[in-house]
Structure formats: structure tokens, C-alpha cells
PDB file of C-alpha atoms in Angstrom:
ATOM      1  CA  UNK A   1     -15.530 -43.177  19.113  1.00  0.00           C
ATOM      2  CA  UNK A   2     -13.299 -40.201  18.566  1.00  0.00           C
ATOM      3  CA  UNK A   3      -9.970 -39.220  18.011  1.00  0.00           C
ATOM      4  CA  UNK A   4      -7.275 -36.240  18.137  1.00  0.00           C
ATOM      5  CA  UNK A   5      -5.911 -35.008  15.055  1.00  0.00           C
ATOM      6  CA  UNK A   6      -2.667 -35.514  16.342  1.00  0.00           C
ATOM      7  CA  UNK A   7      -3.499 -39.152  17.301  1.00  0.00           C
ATOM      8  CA  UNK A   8      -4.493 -39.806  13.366  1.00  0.00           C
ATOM      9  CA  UNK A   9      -1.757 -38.322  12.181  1.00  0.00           C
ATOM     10  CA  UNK A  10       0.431 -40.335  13.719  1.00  0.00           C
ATOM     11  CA  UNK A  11      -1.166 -43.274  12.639  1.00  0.00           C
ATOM     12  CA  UNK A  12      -0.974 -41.863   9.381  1.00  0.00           C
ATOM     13  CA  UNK A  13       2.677 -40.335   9.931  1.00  0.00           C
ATOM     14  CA  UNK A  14       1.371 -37.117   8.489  1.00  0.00           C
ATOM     15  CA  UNK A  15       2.012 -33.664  10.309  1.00  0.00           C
ATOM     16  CA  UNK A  16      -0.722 -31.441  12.103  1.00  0.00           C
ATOM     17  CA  UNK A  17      -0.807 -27.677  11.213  1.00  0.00           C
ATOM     18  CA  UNK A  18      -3.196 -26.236  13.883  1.00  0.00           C
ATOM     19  CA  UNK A  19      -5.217 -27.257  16.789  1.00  0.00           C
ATOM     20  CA  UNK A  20      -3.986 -31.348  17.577  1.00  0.00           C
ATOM     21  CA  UNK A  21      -6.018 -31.733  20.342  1.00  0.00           C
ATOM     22  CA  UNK A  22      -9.712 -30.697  18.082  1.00  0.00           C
ATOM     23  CA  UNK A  23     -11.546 -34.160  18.351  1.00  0.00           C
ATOM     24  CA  UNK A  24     -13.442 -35.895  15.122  1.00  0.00           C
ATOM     25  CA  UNK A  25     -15.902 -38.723  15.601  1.00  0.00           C
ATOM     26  CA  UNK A  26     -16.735 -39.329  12.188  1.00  0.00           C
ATOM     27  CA  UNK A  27     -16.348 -38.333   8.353  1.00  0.00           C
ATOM     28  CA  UNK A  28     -17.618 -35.836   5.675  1.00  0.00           C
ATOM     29  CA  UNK A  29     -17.046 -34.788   2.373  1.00  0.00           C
ATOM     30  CA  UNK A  30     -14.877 -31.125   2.577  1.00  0.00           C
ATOM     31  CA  UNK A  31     -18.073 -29.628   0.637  1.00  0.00           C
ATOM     32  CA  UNK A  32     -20.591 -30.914   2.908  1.00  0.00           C
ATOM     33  CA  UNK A  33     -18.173 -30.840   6.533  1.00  0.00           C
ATOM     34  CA  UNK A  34     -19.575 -31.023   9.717  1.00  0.00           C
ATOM     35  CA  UNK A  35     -18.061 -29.902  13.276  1.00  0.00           C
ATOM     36  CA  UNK A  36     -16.459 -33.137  14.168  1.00  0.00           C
ATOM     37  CA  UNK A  37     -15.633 -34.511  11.292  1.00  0.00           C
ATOM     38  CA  UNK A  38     -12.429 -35.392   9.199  1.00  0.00           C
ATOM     39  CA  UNK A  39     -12.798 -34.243   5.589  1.00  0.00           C
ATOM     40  CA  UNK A  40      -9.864 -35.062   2.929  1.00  0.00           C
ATOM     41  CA  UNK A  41      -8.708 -32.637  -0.084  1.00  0.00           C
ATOM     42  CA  UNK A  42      -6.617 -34.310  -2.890  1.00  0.00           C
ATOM     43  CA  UNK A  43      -8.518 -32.658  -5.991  1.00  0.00           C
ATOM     44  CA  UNK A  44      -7.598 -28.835  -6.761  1.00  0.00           C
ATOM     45  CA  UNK A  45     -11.271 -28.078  -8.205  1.00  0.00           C
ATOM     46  CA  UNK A  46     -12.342 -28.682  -4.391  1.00  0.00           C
ATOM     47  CA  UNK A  47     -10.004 -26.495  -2.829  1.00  0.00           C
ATOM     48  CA  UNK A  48     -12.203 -23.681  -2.733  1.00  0.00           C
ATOM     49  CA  UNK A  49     -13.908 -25.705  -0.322  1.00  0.00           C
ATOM     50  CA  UNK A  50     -11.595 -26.006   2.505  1.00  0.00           C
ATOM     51  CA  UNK A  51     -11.647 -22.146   3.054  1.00  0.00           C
ATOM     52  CA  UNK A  52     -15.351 -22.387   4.295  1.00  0.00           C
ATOM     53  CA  UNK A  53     -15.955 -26.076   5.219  1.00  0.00           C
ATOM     54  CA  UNK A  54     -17.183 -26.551   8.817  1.00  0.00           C
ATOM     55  CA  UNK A  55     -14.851 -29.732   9.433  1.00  0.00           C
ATOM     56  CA  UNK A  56     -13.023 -29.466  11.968  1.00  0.00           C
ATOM     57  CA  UNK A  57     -10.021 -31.737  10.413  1.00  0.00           C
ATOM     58  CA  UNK A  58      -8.944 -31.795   6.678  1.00  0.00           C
ATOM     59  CA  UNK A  59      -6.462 -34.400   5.246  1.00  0.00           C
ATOM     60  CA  UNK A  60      -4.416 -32.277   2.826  1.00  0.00           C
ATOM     61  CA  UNK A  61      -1.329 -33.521   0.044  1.00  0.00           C
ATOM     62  CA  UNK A  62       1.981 -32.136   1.543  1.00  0.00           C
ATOM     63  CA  UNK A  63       2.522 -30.193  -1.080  1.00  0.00           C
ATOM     64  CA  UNK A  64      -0.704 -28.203  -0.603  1.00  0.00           C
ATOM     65  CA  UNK A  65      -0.365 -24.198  -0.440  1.00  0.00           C
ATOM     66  CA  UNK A  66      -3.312 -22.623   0.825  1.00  0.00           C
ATOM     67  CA  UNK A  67      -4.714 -19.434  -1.083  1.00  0.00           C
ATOM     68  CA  UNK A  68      -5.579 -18.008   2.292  1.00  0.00           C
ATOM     69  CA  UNK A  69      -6.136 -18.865   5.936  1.00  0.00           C
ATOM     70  CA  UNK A  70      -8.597 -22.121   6.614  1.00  0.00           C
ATOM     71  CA  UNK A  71     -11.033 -22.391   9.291  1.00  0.00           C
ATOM     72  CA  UNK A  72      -9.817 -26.431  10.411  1.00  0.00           C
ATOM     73  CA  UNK A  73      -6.675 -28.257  11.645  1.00  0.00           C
ATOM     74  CA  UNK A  74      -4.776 -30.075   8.615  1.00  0.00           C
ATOM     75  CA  UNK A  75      -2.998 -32.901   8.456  1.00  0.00           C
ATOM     76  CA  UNK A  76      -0.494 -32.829   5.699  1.00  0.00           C
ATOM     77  CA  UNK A  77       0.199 -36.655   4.400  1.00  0.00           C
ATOM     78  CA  UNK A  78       1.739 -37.630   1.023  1.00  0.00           C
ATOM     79  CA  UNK A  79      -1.134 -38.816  -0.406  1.00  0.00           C
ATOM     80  CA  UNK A  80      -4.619 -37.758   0.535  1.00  0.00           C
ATOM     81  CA  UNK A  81      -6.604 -40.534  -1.407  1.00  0.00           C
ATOM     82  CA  UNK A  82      -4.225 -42.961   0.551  1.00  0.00           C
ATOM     83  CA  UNK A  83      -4.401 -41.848   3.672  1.00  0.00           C
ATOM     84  CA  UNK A  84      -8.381 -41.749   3.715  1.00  0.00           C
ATOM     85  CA  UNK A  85      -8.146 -44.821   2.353  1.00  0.00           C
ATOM     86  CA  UNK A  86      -5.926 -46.210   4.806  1.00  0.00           C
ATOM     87  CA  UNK A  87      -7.589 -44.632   7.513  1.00  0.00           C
ATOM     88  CA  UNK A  88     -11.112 -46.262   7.022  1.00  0.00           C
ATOM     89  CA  UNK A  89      -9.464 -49.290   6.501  1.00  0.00           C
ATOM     90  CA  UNK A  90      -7.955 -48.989   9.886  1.00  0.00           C
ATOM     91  CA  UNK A  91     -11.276 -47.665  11.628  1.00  0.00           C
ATOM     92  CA  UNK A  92     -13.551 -50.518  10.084  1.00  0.00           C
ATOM     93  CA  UNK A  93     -11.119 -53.083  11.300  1.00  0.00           C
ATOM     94  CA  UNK A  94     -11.400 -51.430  14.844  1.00  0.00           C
ATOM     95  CA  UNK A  95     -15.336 -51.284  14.687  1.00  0.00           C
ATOM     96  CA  UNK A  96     -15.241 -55.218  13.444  1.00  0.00           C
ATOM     97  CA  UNK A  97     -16.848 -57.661  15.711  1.00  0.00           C
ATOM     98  CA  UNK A  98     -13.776 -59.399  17.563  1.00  0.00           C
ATOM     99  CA  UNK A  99     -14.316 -62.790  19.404  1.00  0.00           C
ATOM    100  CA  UNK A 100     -15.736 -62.959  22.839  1.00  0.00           C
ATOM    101  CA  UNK A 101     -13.372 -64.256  25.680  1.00  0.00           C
ATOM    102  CA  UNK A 102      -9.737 -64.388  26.615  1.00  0.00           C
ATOM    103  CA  UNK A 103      -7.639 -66.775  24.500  1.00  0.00           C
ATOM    104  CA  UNK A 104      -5.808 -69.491  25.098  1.00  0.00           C
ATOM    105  CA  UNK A 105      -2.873 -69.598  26.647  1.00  0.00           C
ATOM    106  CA  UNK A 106      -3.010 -66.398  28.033  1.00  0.00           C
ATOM    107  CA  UNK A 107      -0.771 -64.521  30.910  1.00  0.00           C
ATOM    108  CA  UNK A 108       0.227 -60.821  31.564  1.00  0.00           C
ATOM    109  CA  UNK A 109       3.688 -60.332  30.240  1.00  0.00           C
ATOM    110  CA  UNK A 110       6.853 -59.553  32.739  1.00  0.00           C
ATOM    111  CA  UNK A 111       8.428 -57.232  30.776  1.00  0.00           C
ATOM    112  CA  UNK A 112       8.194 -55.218  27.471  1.00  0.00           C
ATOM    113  CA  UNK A 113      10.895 -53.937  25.660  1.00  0.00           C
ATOM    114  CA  UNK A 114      10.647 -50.885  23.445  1.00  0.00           C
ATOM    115  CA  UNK A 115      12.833 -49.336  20.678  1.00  0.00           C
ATOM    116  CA  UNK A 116      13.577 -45.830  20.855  1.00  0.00           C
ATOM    117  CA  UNK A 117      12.591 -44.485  17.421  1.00  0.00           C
ATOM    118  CA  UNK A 118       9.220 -43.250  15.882  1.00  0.00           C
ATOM    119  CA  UNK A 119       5.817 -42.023  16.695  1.00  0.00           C
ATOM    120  CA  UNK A 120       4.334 -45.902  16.950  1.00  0.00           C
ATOM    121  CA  UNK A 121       7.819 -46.553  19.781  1.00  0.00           C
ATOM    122  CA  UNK A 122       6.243 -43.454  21.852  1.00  0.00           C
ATOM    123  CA  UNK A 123       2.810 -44.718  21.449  1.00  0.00           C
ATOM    124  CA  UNK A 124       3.037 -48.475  23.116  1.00  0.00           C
ATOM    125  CA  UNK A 125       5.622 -46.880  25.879  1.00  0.00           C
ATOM    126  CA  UNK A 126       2.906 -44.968  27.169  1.00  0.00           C
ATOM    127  CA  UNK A 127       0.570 -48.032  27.261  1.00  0.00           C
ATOM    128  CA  UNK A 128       3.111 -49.802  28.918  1.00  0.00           C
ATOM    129  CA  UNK A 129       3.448 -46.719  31.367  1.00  0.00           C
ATOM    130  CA  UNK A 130      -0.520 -46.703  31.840  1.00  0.00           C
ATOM    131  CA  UNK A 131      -0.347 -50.406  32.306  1.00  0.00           C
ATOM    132  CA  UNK A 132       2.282 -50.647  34.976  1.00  0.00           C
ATOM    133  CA  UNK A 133       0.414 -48.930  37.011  1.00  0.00           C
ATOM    134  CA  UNK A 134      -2.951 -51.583  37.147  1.00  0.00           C
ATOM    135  CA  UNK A 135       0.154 -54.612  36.990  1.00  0.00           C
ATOM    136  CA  UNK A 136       2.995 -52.498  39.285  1.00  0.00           C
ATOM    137  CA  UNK A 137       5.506 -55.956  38.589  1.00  0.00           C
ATOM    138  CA  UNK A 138       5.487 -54.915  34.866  1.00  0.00           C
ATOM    139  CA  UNK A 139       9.234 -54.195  33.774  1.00  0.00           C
ATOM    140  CA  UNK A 140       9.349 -51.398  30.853  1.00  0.00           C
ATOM    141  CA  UNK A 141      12.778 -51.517  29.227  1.00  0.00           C
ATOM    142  CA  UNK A 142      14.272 -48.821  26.626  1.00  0.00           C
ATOM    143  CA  UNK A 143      16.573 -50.542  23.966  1.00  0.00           C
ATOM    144  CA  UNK A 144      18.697 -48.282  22.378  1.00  0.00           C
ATOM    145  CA  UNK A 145      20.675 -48.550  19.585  1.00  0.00           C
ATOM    146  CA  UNK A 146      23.721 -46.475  19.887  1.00  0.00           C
ATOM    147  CA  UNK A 147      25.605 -45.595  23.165  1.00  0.00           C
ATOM    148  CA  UNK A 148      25.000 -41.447  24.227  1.00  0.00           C
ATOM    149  CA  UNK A 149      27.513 -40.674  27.064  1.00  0.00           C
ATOM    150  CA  UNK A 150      26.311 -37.172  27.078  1.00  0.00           C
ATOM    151  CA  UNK A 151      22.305 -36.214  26.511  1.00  0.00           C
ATOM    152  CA  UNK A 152      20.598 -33.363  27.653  1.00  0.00           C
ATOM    153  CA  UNK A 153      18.148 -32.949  30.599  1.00  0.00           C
ATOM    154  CA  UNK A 154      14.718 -33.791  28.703  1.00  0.00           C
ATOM    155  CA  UNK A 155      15.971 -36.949  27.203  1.00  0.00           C
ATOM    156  CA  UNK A 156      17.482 -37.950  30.389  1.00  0.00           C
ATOM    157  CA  UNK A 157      14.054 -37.066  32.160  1.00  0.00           C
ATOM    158  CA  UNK A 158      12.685 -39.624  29.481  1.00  0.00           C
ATOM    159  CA  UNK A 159      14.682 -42.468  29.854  1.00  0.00           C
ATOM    160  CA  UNK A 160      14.303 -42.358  33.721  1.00  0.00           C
ATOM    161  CA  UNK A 161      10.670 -43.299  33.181  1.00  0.00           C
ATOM    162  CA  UNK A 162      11.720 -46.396  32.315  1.00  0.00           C
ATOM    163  CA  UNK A 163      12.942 -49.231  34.769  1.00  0.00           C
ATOM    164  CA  UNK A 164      16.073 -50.173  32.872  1.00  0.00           C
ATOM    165  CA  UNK A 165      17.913 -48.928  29.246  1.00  0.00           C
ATOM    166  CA  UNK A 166      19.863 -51.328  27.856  1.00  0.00           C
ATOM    167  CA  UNK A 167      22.163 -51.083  24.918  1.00  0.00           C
ATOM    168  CA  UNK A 168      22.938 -53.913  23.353  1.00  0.00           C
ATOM    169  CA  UNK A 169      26.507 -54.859  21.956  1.00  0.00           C
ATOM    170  CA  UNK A 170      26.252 -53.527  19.066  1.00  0.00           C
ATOM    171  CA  UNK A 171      30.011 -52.423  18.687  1.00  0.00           C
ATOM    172  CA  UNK A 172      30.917 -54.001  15.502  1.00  0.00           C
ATOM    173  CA  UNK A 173      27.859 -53.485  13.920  1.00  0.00           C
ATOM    174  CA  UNK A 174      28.458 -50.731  11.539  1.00  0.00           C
ATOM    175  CA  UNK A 175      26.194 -47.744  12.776  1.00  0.00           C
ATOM    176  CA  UNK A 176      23.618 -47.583   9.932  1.00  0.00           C
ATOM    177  CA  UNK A 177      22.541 -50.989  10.389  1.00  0.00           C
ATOM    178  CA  UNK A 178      22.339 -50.929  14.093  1.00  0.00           C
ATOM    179  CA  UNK A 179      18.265 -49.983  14.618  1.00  0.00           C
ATOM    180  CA  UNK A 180      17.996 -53.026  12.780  1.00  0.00           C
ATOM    181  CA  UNK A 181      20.406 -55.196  15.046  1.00  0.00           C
ATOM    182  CA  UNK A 182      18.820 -53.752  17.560  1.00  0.00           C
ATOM    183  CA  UNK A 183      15.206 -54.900  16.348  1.00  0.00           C
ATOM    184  CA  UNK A 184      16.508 -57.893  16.054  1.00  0.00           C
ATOM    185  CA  UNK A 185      17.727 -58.051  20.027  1.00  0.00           C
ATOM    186  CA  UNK A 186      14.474 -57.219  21.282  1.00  0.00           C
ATOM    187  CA  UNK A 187      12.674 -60.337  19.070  1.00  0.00           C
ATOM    188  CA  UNK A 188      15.547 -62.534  20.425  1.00  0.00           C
ATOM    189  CA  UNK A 189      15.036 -61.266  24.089  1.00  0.00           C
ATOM    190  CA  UNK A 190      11.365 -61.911  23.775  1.00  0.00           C
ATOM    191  CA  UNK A 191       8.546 -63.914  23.327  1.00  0.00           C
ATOM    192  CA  UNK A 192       5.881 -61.801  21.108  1.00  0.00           C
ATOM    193  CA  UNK A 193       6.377 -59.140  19.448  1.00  0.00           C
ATOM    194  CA  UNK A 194       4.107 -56.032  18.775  1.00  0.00           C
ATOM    195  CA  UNK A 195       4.600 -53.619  15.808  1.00  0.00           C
ATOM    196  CA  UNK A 196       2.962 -51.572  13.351  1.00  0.00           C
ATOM    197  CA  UNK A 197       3.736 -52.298   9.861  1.00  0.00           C
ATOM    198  CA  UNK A 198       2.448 -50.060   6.929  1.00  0.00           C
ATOM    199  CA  UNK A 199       5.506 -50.628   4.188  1.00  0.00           C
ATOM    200  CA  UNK A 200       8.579 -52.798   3.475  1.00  0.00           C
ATOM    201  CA  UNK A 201      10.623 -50.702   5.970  1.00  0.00           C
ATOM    202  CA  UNK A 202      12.648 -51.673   9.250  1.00  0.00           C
ATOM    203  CA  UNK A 203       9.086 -53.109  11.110  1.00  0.00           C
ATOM    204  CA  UNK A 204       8.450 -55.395   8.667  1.00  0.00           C
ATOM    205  CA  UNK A 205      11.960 -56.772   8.079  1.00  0.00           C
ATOM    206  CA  UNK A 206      12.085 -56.870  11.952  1.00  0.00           C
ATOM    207  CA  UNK A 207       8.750 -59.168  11.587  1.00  0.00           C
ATOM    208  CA  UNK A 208       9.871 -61.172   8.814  1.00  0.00           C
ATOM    209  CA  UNK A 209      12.780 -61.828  11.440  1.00  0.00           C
ATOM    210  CA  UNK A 210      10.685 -62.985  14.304  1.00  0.00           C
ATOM    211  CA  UNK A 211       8.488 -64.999  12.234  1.00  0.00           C
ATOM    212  CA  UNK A 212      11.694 -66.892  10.913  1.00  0.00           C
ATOM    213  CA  UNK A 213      12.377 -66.968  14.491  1.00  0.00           C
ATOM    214  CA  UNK A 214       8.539 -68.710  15.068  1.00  0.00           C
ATOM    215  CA  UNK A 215       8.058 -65.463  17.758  1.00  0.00           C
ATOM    216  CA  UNK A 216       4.443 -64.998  17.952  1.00  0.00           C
ATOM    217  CA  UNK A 217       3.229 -62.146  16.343  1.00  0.00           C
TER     218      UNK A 217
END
């Protein structure tokens, strides 16, 4: 299995600094890196390392300051040891055996409706967009929080991939709270809800929401 470095550091929310399209298919330790490999540097008595390593992808601390140029693609996180961490965690939950079959009840969904903020939002709208095309009946909807009468041409080009944009009435909402509301409309409007929680942020008070609202999640 392999990945981009630009595709782990978005599930890692970190930020690439070189090549995001190199592809790793495994790990290594930064002294012992292979070509294809993700290698992680959190202790300064390895740094020396990273300037010869042969991985091709190095999970660094944000606040990392190279000495001189490095040979691989880094992904600056805010935590090294976490994000390794995290990111096995991830990958061994992938790997683990899932059950055989389709389960009960099952159907293919109508429509999905996607929020308009973050990495993980840009991520299932292009699933959607790869899936409408196998299921052409499949209604992708753009909820946005806060009415734009005027955007430019490339975020215009964007939204008109989608088959409708709604904004919901959000008008007395005060305007820091409205992603949430706005979370909140989508779980009413649907029946399951998909997100990616890693902290006590707006995704996970948007599925403490649903579940209070028994959505399936």
C-alpha cells in the first residue's frame, strides 16, 4: 500500500516542504532510511541524520531549522512522536481484518452534503465526485456557512462542480458560531454522517450532536 506525502500530511494536518507527490510504502528509522520509506525526527542528537538518510519522507517538529539542505520531502507536524504515533495507529487499523460481506440494511445514498472547510471537507468531495460518476443519480451538495455575493473565478469554478450550494439561514446566528450551525444543518438534513475526528474541536461537537440526534455514525 502506498501513499503521497501530501496525502499523510493531510491526515496528519501537517505541511509538506518538497516533493508531495514522492510515494512511501512503508517505515524506517531516519538512521537506517530506505527509498520509500517515511522516517520521523523529534530528537536533536539524530538530526545529523536527516542530512544523509535515504528516506524519501521525514516527519519533522514545526519548529525544526535545518543546518543545511536535506535530501527528502518533510512534513512539518507539531509533534513528531505524535504524529508517528498517530499515523501507525491509523495504518494498522486500515491493514486490520474487516468483516466479509455487505451489512445490513444497506443502500447507496441519494445525496451527500459537504461542508466547505478543511483538508478532510476536500477529501470526501472528491470521493463523492469519483463516485457520481459509477452512481450518475448521486446529488453532491456544498453547504456553506456564510453568504459570498462576490467570489473570484477559481472558487466559482469550484462550487460549479457541485450540483447544488445551499446556504442555510443562518442570519441571526452570530458569524463565529455559524460553521457550527451549519454542521449542525447538514446532521439535521441527513441520515449518517461521515467525519474525521482527531480532537475536541468543531467535528466532534458536530458528532456529539448527531449522536444526541440518534444519526448513525
Amino acid at each position: 500500500m502506498e501513499f503521497k506525502a501530501k496525502d499523510i500530511a493531510v491526515l496528519l494536518k501537517g505541511v509538506v516542504e518538497g516533493d508531495g507527490e514522492v510515494l512511501v510504502n512503508n517505515v524506517s528509522k531516519i538512521e537506517e532510511g530506505r527509498p520509500n520509506t517515511l522516517a520521523f525526527l523529534a530528537n536533536p542528537k539524530y538530526e545529523h541524520y536527516i542530512y544523509s538518510t535515504k528516506a524519501s519522507v521525514v516527519l519533522v517538529n514545526q519548529n525544526f531549522v535545518p543546518a543545511q539542505s536535506v535530501p527528502c520531502t518533510l512534513i512539518r507536524v507539531s509533534s513528531a512522536y505524535e504524529a508517528i504515533a498517530s499515523l501507525l495507529r491509523m495504518y494498522e487499523e486500515m491493514v486490520r481484518p474487516k468483516p466479509q460481506g455487505i451489512e445490513q440494511p444497506s443502500f447507496i445514498a441519494d445525496s451527500f452534503l459537504i461542508g466547505d472547510h478543511g483538508d478532510f471537507d476536500s477529501l470526501v468531495a472528491s470521493v463523492c465526485f469519483a463516485l457520481k460518476k459509477k452512481y450518475p443519480h448521486i446529488e453532491v451538495c456544498l453547504i456553506l456557512p456564510y453568504y459570498r455575493p462576490h467570489i473570484d473565478e477559481y472558487t466559482q469554478q469550484r462550487y460549479n462542480r457541485f450540483d447544488n450550494t445551499i446556504t442555510p439561514p443562518l442570519e441571526d446566528t452570530p458569524y463565529r458560531y455559524r460553521i457550527i450551525k451549519a454542521n449542525q444543518y447538514m446532521v439535521d438534513q441527513s441520515d449518517i454522517l461521515i467525519a474525521y475526528v482527531c480532537s475536541s474541536g468543531g467535528a466532534a461537537k458536530t458528532m456529539e450532536y448527531a449522536r444526541r440526534k440518534k444519526k448513525y455514525c
